[in-house]
Amino acid sequence: QVRLHESGGGVVQPGDSLTLSCAASGRSFTNNGMGWSRQVPGKEREFVGGVSYAGTQKYFADSVKGRFTIVRGVAKNTMTLQMDNLKPEDTAVYFCGASPKGSAPRGVQDFDNWGLGTQVTVSS
């Protein structure tokens, strides 16, 4: 069983930046795509972005494109989500996920393992 742990969430103001981190334990994800999703209570989980195992292929949801970026760690079992120009509608629990494939996930269906999430709140 691979465990995924997110960190870096918090409360920020609109326009601020925040970086989330994810680390996998139990194995090294040297050949697995990874990514992020987010969810608001009562709503379906929303795909945020995905990155291939090599860190070169990336996909982002239209809602965050141009504001969020994903960087794969050197060891390939870590990953960051850099969020810029945050908006109130970005408020959600953010989940780190892993894919059984090496390609970049393009939707929530491409993941098979999730962390427990970290809360991001954007409010003035």
PDB file of C-alpha atoms in Angstrom:
ATOM      1  CA  GLN A   1       0.000   0.000   0.000  1.00  0.00           C
ATOM      2  CA  VAL A   2       1.395   3.343  -1.089  1.00  0.00           C
ATOM      3  CA  ARG A   3       0.597   6.288   1.128  1.00  0.00           C
ATOM      4  CA  LEU A   4       0.296   9.801  -0.267  1.00  0.00           C
ATOM      5  CA  HIS A   5       0.594  12.778   2.029  1.00  0.00           C
ATOM      6  CA  GLU A   6      -0.255  16.380   1.141  1.00  0.00           C
ATOM      7  CA  SER A   7       0.952  19.444   2.974  1.00  0.00           C
ATOM      8  CA  GLY A   8       1.077  23.200   2.575  1.00  0.00           C
ATOM      9  CA  GLY A   9      -2.581  24.133   2.752  1.00  0.00           C
ATOM     10  CA  GLY A  10      -3.751  27.196   4.581  1.00  0.00           C
ATOM     11  CA  VAL A  11      -5.773  30.389   4.492  1.00  0.00           C
ATOM     12  CA  VAL A  12      -4.753  33.067   2.004  1.00  0.00           C
ATOM     13  CA  GLN A  13      -6.220  36.183   0.461  1.00  0.00           C
ATOM     14  CA  PRO A  14      -7.361  36.499  -3.153  1.00  0.00           C
ATOM     15  CA  GLY A  15      -4.397  37.090  -5.432  1.00  0.00           C
ATOM     16  CA  ASP A  16      -1.969  35.341  -3.107  1.00  0.00           C
ATOM     17  CA  SER A  17       0.186  32.350  -3.966  1.00  0.00           C
ATOM     18  CA  LEU A  18       0.492  29.023  -2.236  1.00  0.00           C
ATOM     19  CA  THR A  19       2.464  25.859  -2.891  1.00  0.00           C
ATOM     20  CA  LEU A  20       1.255  22.414  -1.940  1.00  0.00           C
ATOM     21  CA  SER A  21       3.565  19.445  -1.598  1.00  0.00           C
ATOM     22  CA  CYS A  22       2.971  15.736  -1.916  1.00  0.00           C
ATOM     23  CA  ALA A  23       5.172  12.857  -0.872  1.00  0.00           C
ATOM     24  CA  ALA A  24       4.693   9.147  -1.398  1.00  0.00           C
ATOM     25  CA  SER A  25       5.810   6.538   1.080  1.00  0.00           C
ATOM     26  CA  GLY A  26       5.908   2.780   0.820  1.00  0.00           C
ATOM     27  CA  ARG A  27       7.532   2.882  -2.585  1.00  0.00           C
ATOM     28  CA  SER A  28       9.256   5.279  -4.898  1.00  0.00           C
ATOM     29  CA  PHE A  29       7.078   6.479  -7.771  1.00  0.00           C
ATOM     30  CA  THR A  30       9.773   6.362 -10.373  1.00  0.00           C
ATOM     31  CA  ASN A  31       7.424   5.248 -13.146  1.00  0.00           C
ATOM     32  CA  ASN A  32       4.043   6.655 -12.141  1.00  0.00           C
ATOM     33  CA  GLY A  33       2.139   9.693 -13.208  1.00  0.00           C
ATOM     34  CA  MET A  34       0.879  11.917 -10.420  1.00  0.00           C
ATOM     35  CA  GLY A  35      -1.435  14.843 -10.052  1.00  0.00           C
ATOM     36  CA  TRP A  36      -3.968  16.793  -8.056  1.00  0.00           C
ATOM     37  CA  SER A  37      -7.693  17.047  -7.618  1.00  0.00           C
ATOM     38  CA  ARG A  38      -9.888  19.186  -5.399  1.00  0.00           C
ATOM     39  CA  GLN A  39     -13.295  18.868  -3.855  1.00  0.00           C
ATOM     40  CA  VAL A  40     -15.861  21.059  -2.163  1.00  0.00           C
ATOM     41  CA  PRO A  41     -18.278  19.369   0.261  1.00  0.00           C
ATOM     42  CA  GLY A  42     -21.377  18.206  -1.566  1.00  0.00           C
ATOM     43  CA  LYS A  43     -19.769  18.399  -5.000  1.00  0.00           C
ATOM     44  CA  GLU A  44     -17.926  15.972  -7.239  1.00  0.00           C
ATOM     45  CA  ARG A  45     -14.181  15.800  -7.172  1.00  0.00           C
ATOM     46  CA  GLU A  46     -12.608  18.041  -9.804  1.00  0.00           C
ATOM     47  CA  PHE A  47      -9.442  17.338 -11.733  1.00  0.00           C
ATOM     48  CA  VAL A  48      -6.799  20.025 -11.238  1.00  0.00           C
ATOM     49  CA  GLY A  49      -3.697  18.814 -13.041  1.00  0.00           C
ATOM     50  CA  GLY A  50      -1.480  15.866 -13.817  1.00  0.00           C
ATOM     51  CA  VAL A  51       2.180  15.231 -14.574  1.00  0.00           C
ATOM     52  CA  SER A  52       3.960  12.281 -16.169  1.00  0.00           C
ATOM     53  CA  TYR A  53       6.539  10.208 -14.334  1.00  0.00           C
ATOM     54  CA  ALA A  54       9.362  12.126 -15.981  1.00  0.00           C
ATOM     55  CA  GLY A  55       7.808  15.470 -15.131  1.00  0.00           C
ATOM     56  CA  THR A  56       7.745  16.631 -18.738  1.00  0.00           C
ATOM     57  CA  GLN A  57       4.127  16.038 -19.762  1.00  0.00           C
ATOM     58  CA  LYS A  58       1.487  18.084 -17.964  1.00  0.00           C
ATOM     59  CA  TYR A  59      -2.246  18.700 -18.191  1.00  0.00           C
ATOM     60  CA  PHE A  60      -4.339  21.238 -16.342  1.00  0.00           C
ATOM     61  CA  ALA A  61      -7.995  21.957 -15.976  1.00  0.00           C
ATOM     62  CA  ASP A  62      -9.201  25.049 -17.794  1.00  0.00           C
ATOM     63  CA  SER A  63     -10.197  26.610 -14.495  1.00  0.00           C
ATOM     64  CA  VAL A  64      -6.589  26.695 -13.263  1.00  0.00           C
ATOM     65  CA  LYS A  65      -4.612  26.818 -16.502  1.00  0.00           C
ATOM     66  CA  GLY A  66      -2.091  29.629 -16.467  1.00  0.00           C
ATOM     67  CA  ARG A  67      -2.320  30.024 -12.698  1.00  0.00           C
ATOM     68  CA  PHE A  68      -1.306  26.591 -11.394  1.00  0.00           C
ATOM     69  CA  THR A  69       1.700  24.493 -12.284  1.00  0.00           C
ATOM     70  CA  ILE A  70       3.021  21.104 -11.198  1.00  0.00           C
ATOM     71  CA  VAL A  71       6.654  20.195 -10.645  1.00  0.00           C
ATOM     72  CA  ARG A  72       7.804  16.614 -10.191  1.00  0.00           C
ATOM     73  CA  GLY A  73      10.487  16.052  -7.605  1.00  0.00           C
ATOM     74  CA  VAL A  74      13.895  14.717  -8.503  1.00  0.00           C
ATOM     75  CA  ALA A  75      13.201  11.439  -6.731  1.00  0.00           C
ATOM     76  CA  LYS A  76       9.872  11.165  -8.629  1.00  0.00           C
ATOM     77  CA  ASN A  77       8.002  10.296  -5.465  1.00  0.00           C
ATOM     78  CA  THR A  78       7.396  13.950  -4.620  1.00  0.00           C
ATOM     79  CA  MET A  79       5.432  16.654  -6.354  1.00  0.00           C
ATOM     80  CA  THR A  80       4.440  20.260  -5.809  1.00  0.00           C
ATOM     81  CA  LEU A  81       1.438  22.264  -6.924  1.00  0.00           C
ATOM     82  CA  GLN A  82       2.269  25.930  -7.247  1.00  0.00           C
ATOM     83  CA  MET A  83      -0.835  28.075  -7.176  1.00  0.00           C
ATOM     84  CA  ASP A  84      -0.695  31.725  -8.188  1.00  0.00           C
ATOM     85  CA  ASN A  85      -3.366  34.415  -8.281  1.00  0.00           C
ATOM     86  CA  LEU A  86      -5.667  32.386  -6.093  1.00  0.00           C
ATOM     87  CA  LYS A  87      -9.382  33.078  -6.261  1.00  0.00           C
ATOM     88  CA  PRO A  88     -12.175  32.394  -3.774  1.00  0.00           C
ATOM     89  CA  GLU A  89     -13.492  29.680  -6.100  1.00  0.00           C
ATOM     90  CA  ASP A  90     -10.211  27.819  -5.606  1.00  0.00           C
ATOM     91  CA  THR A  91     -11.254  27.106  -2.034  1.00  0.00           C
ATOM     92  CA  ALA A  92     -11.402  23.340  -1.612  1.00  0.00           C
ATOM     93  CA  VAL A  93      -9.712  20.325  -0.161  1.00  0.00           C
ATOM     94  CA  TYR A  94      -6.810  19.467  -2.429  1.00  0.00           C
ATOM     95  CA  PHE A  95      -5.829  15.844  -2.929  1.00  0.00           C
ATOM     96  CA  CYS A  96      -2.588  14.378  -4.183  1.00  0.00           C
ATOM     97  CA  GLY A  97      -3.043  11.358  -6.424  1.00  0.00           C
ATOM     98  CA  ALA A  98      -1.060   8.671  -8.208  1.00  0.00           C
ATOM     99  CA  SER A  99      -1.742   6.945 -11.500  1.00  0.00           C
ATOM    100  CA  PRO A 100      -0.937   3.326 -12.358  1.00  0.00           C
ATOM    101  CA  LYS A 101       0.394   4.574 -15.688  1.00  0.00           C
ATOM    102  CA  GLY A 102       3.456   6.629 -16.435  1.00  0.00           C
ATOM    103  CA  SER A 103       1.627   9.164 -18.575  1.00  0.00           C
ATOM    104  CA  ALA A 104       0.186  12.349 -17.153  1.00  0.00           C
ATOM    105  CA  PRO A 105      -3.330  11.943 -15.747  1.00  0.00           C
ATOM    106  CA  ARG A 106      -5.978  13.953 -17.577  1.00  0.00           C
ATOM    107  CA  GLY A 107      -8.938  13.329 -15.302  1.00  0.00           C
ATOM    108  CA  VAL A 108      -9.890  11.882 -11.944  1.00  0.00           C
ATOM    109  CA  GLN A 109     -10.518   8.514 -13.594  1.00  0.00           C
ATOM    110  CA  ASP A 110      -6.790   8.211 -14.345  1.00  0.00           C
ATOM    111  CA  PHE A 111      -5.862   7.942 -10.674  1.00  0.00           C
ATOM    112  CA  ASP A 112      -6.010   4.890  -8.442  1.00  0.00           C
ATOM    113  CA  ASN A 113      -4.641   6.245  -5.178  1.00  0.00           C
ATOM    114  CA  TRP A 114      -5.314   9.438  -3.224  1.00  0.00           C
ATOM    115  CA  GLY A 115      -4.042  11.174  -0.143  1.00  0.00           C
ATOM    116  CA  LEU A 116      -6.353  12.455   2.564  1.00  0.00           C
ATOM    117  CA  GLY A 117      -6.247  16.041   1.375  1.00  0.00           C
ATOM    118  CA  THR A 118      -5.197  19.450   2.607  1.00  0.00           C
ATOM    119  CA  GLN A 119      -7.495  22.441   2.976  1.00  0.00           C
ATOM    120  CA  VAL A 120      -6.951  25.575   0.911  1.00  0.00           C
ATOM    121  CA  THR A 121      -9.112  28.556   1.779  1.00  0.00           C
ATOM    122  CA  VAL A 122      -9.032  31.753  -0.261  1.00  0.00           C
ATOM    123  CA  SER A 123     -10.862  34.552   1.488  1.00  0.00           C
ATOM    124  CA  SER A 124     -10.486  38.201   2.351  1.00  0.00           C
TER     125      SER A 124
END
